[in-house]
Amino acid sequence: MTFLSNKNKHNLKISVVLKKKITELQYEIDGDDIDSDSNSARLNYHLIESNSASLRNNPHDVFDWLKRVELFEGQPESIINNFSEAVQTVDPEKAVGELPKLMGGFCEIL
């Protein structure tokens, strides 16, 4: 039996709702919708929110941090801020994933 705290249950619900919304937005963007730039921006917003929910559940997940950095492609200041936050947050003893990829990615942009 798995124990989930109320906070984790709440974050899981948020994640499920956001993933549903992301799927809806992807469908709208793929269709012949005239306002695809707006939908694309909304989709990116929801992807960032979904990623935030995942990181609240496990702030030591290297893969989620790397996904988060990718979401800010073309925004160097945001990329640096997210890498900095990731390096400060991820505990090497609790890290899930390949910590050297996180450190190496940060070094590459500096």
Short mmCIF file of C-alpha atoms in Angstrom, two decimals:
data_model
loop_
_atom_site.label_atom_id
_atom_site.label_comp_id
_atom_site.label_asym_id
_atom_site.label_seq_id
_atom_site.Cartn_x
_atom_site.Cartn_y
_atom_site.Cartn_z
CA MET A 1 0.00 0.00 0.00
CA THR A 2 1.39 3.37 -1.02
CA PHE A 3 0.99 6.34 1.26
CA LEU A 4 0.37 9.72 -0.33
CA SER A 5 0.26 12.85 1.77
CA ASN A 6 -2.53 15.34 1.16
CA LYS A 7 -0.01 17.65 -0.52
CA ASN A 8 1.09 14.89 -2.92
CA LYS A 9 -2.54 13.97 -3.65
CA HIS A 10 -3.27 17.60 -4.47
CA ASN A 11 -0.20 17.85 -6.73
CA LEU A 12 -1.21 14.61 -8.46
CA LYS A 13 -4.70 15.97 -9.14
CA ILE A 14 -3.20 19.17 -10.56
CA SER A 15 -0.88 17.12 -12.75
CA VAL A 16 -3.76 15.03 -14.13
CA VAL A 17 -5.86 18.12 -14.89
CA LEU A 18 -2.92 19.84 -16.58
CA LYS A 19 -2.11 16.79 -18.69
CA LYS A 20 -5.73 16.68 -19.86
CA LYS A 21 -5.58 20.37 -20.75
CA ILE A 22 -2.27 19.86 -22.58
CA THR A 23 -3.81 17.08 -24.66
CA GLU A 24 -6.76 19.33 -25.56
CA LEU A 25 -4.44 22.18 -26.57
CA GLN A 26 -2.26 19.88 -28.68
CA TYR A 27 -5.38 18.75 -30.50
CA GLU A 28 -6.40 22.38 -31.12
CA ILE A 29 -2.93 23.29 -32.42
CA ASP A 30 -2.81 20.28 -34.75
CA GLY A 31 -6.24 21.17 -36.16
CA ASP A 32 -6.98 24.04 -38.51
CA ASP A 33 -7.33 26.55 -35.72
CA ILE A 34 -6.57 30.14 -36.81
CA ASP A 35 -5.16 31.23 -33.45
CA SER A 36 -2.37 28.66 -33.25
CA ASP A 37 0.20 31.11 -31.77
CA SER A 38 -2.09 31.77 -28.83
CA ASN A 39 -2.76 28.06 -28.40
CA SER A 40 0.95 27.34 -28.60
CA ALA A 41 1.65 29.88 -25.86
CA ARG A 42 -1.13 28.38 -23.71
CA LEU A 43 0.24 24.91 -24.32
CA ASN A 44 3.72 25.99 -23.23
CA TYR A 45 2.24 27.58 -20.10
CA HIS A 46 0.42 24.36 -19.22
CA LEU A 47 3.54 22.27 -19.89
CA ILE A 48 5.48 24.49 -17.49
CA GLU A 49 2.74 24.17 -14.86
CA SER A 50 2.65 20.39 -15.29
CA ASN A 51 6.41 20.27 -14.91
CA SER A 52 6.19 22.41 -11.77
CA ALA A 53 3.69 19.96 -10.28
CA SER A 54 6.06 17.06 -11.04
CA LEU A 55 8.96 18.89 -9.43
CA ARG A 56 6.89 19.64 -6.32
CA ASN A 57 6.36 15.89 -5.96
CA ASN A 58 10.05 15.11 -6.43
CA PRO A 59 12.41 18.09 -6.56
CA HIS A 60 15.38 15.72 -6.98
CA ASP A 61 14.25 14.36 -10.38
CA VAL A 62 17.00 15.32 -12.83
CA PHE A 63 14.91 14.35 -15.87
CA ASP A 64 12.13 16.77 -14.86
CA TRP A 65 14.63 19.59 -14.39
CA LEU A 66 16.10 18.96 -17.84
CA LYS A 67 12.59 18.92 -19.34
CA ARG A 68 11.90 22.21 -17.60
CA VAL A 69 14.99 23.82 -19.11
CA GLU A 70 13.90 22.66 -22.58
CA LEU A 71 10.54 24.40 -22.10
CA PHE A 72 12.38 27.74 -21.91
CA GLU A 73 14.19 27.29 -25.24
CA GLY A 74 15.13 30.66 -26.69
CA GLN A 75 15.01 32.39 -23.29
CA PRO A 76 18.63 32.33 -22.05
CA GLU A 77 17.94 34.14 -18.78
CA SER A 78 15.18 31.69 -17.84
CA ILE A 79 17.37 28.74 -18.79
CA ILE A 80 20.18 29.97 -16.54
CA ASN A 81 17.75 30.65 -13.69
CA ASN A 82 16.24 27.16 -13.98
CA PHE A 83 19.62 25.45 -14.14
CA SER A 84 20.74 27.45 -11.09
CA GLU A 85 17.61 26.47 -9.19
CA ALA A 86 18.06 22.83 -10.21
CA VAL A 87 21.68 22.69 -9.08
CA GLN A 88 20.76 24.26 -5.73
CA THR A 89 17.70 22.02 -5.23
CA VAL A 90 18.81 18.55 -6.29
CA ASP A 91 20.49 16.66 -3.46
CA PRO A 92 23.12 14.35 -4.99
CA GLU A 93 22.21 11.60 -2.52
CA LYS A 94 18.51 11.80 -3.41
CA ALA A 95 18.93 12.51 -7.14
CA VAL A 96 16.77 10.50 -9.50
CA GLY A 97 18.40 10.27 -12.91
CA GLU A 98 21.80 11.24 -14.21
CA LEU A 99 23.10 14.14 -12.16
CA PRO A 100 26.14 14.65 -14.45
CA LYS A 101 23.75 15.52 -17.32
CA LEU A 102 22.30 18.33 -15.23
CA MET A 103 25.71 19.67 -14.25
CA GLY A 104 27.07 19.25 -17.77
CA GLY A 105 24.10 21.05 -19.31
CA PHE A 106 24.58 23.95 -16.94
CA CYS A 107 28.29 24.14 -17.76
CA GLU A 108 27.55 24.14 -21.50
CA ILE A 109 25.42 27.29 -21.35
CA LEU A 110 27.89 29.22 -19.21
#
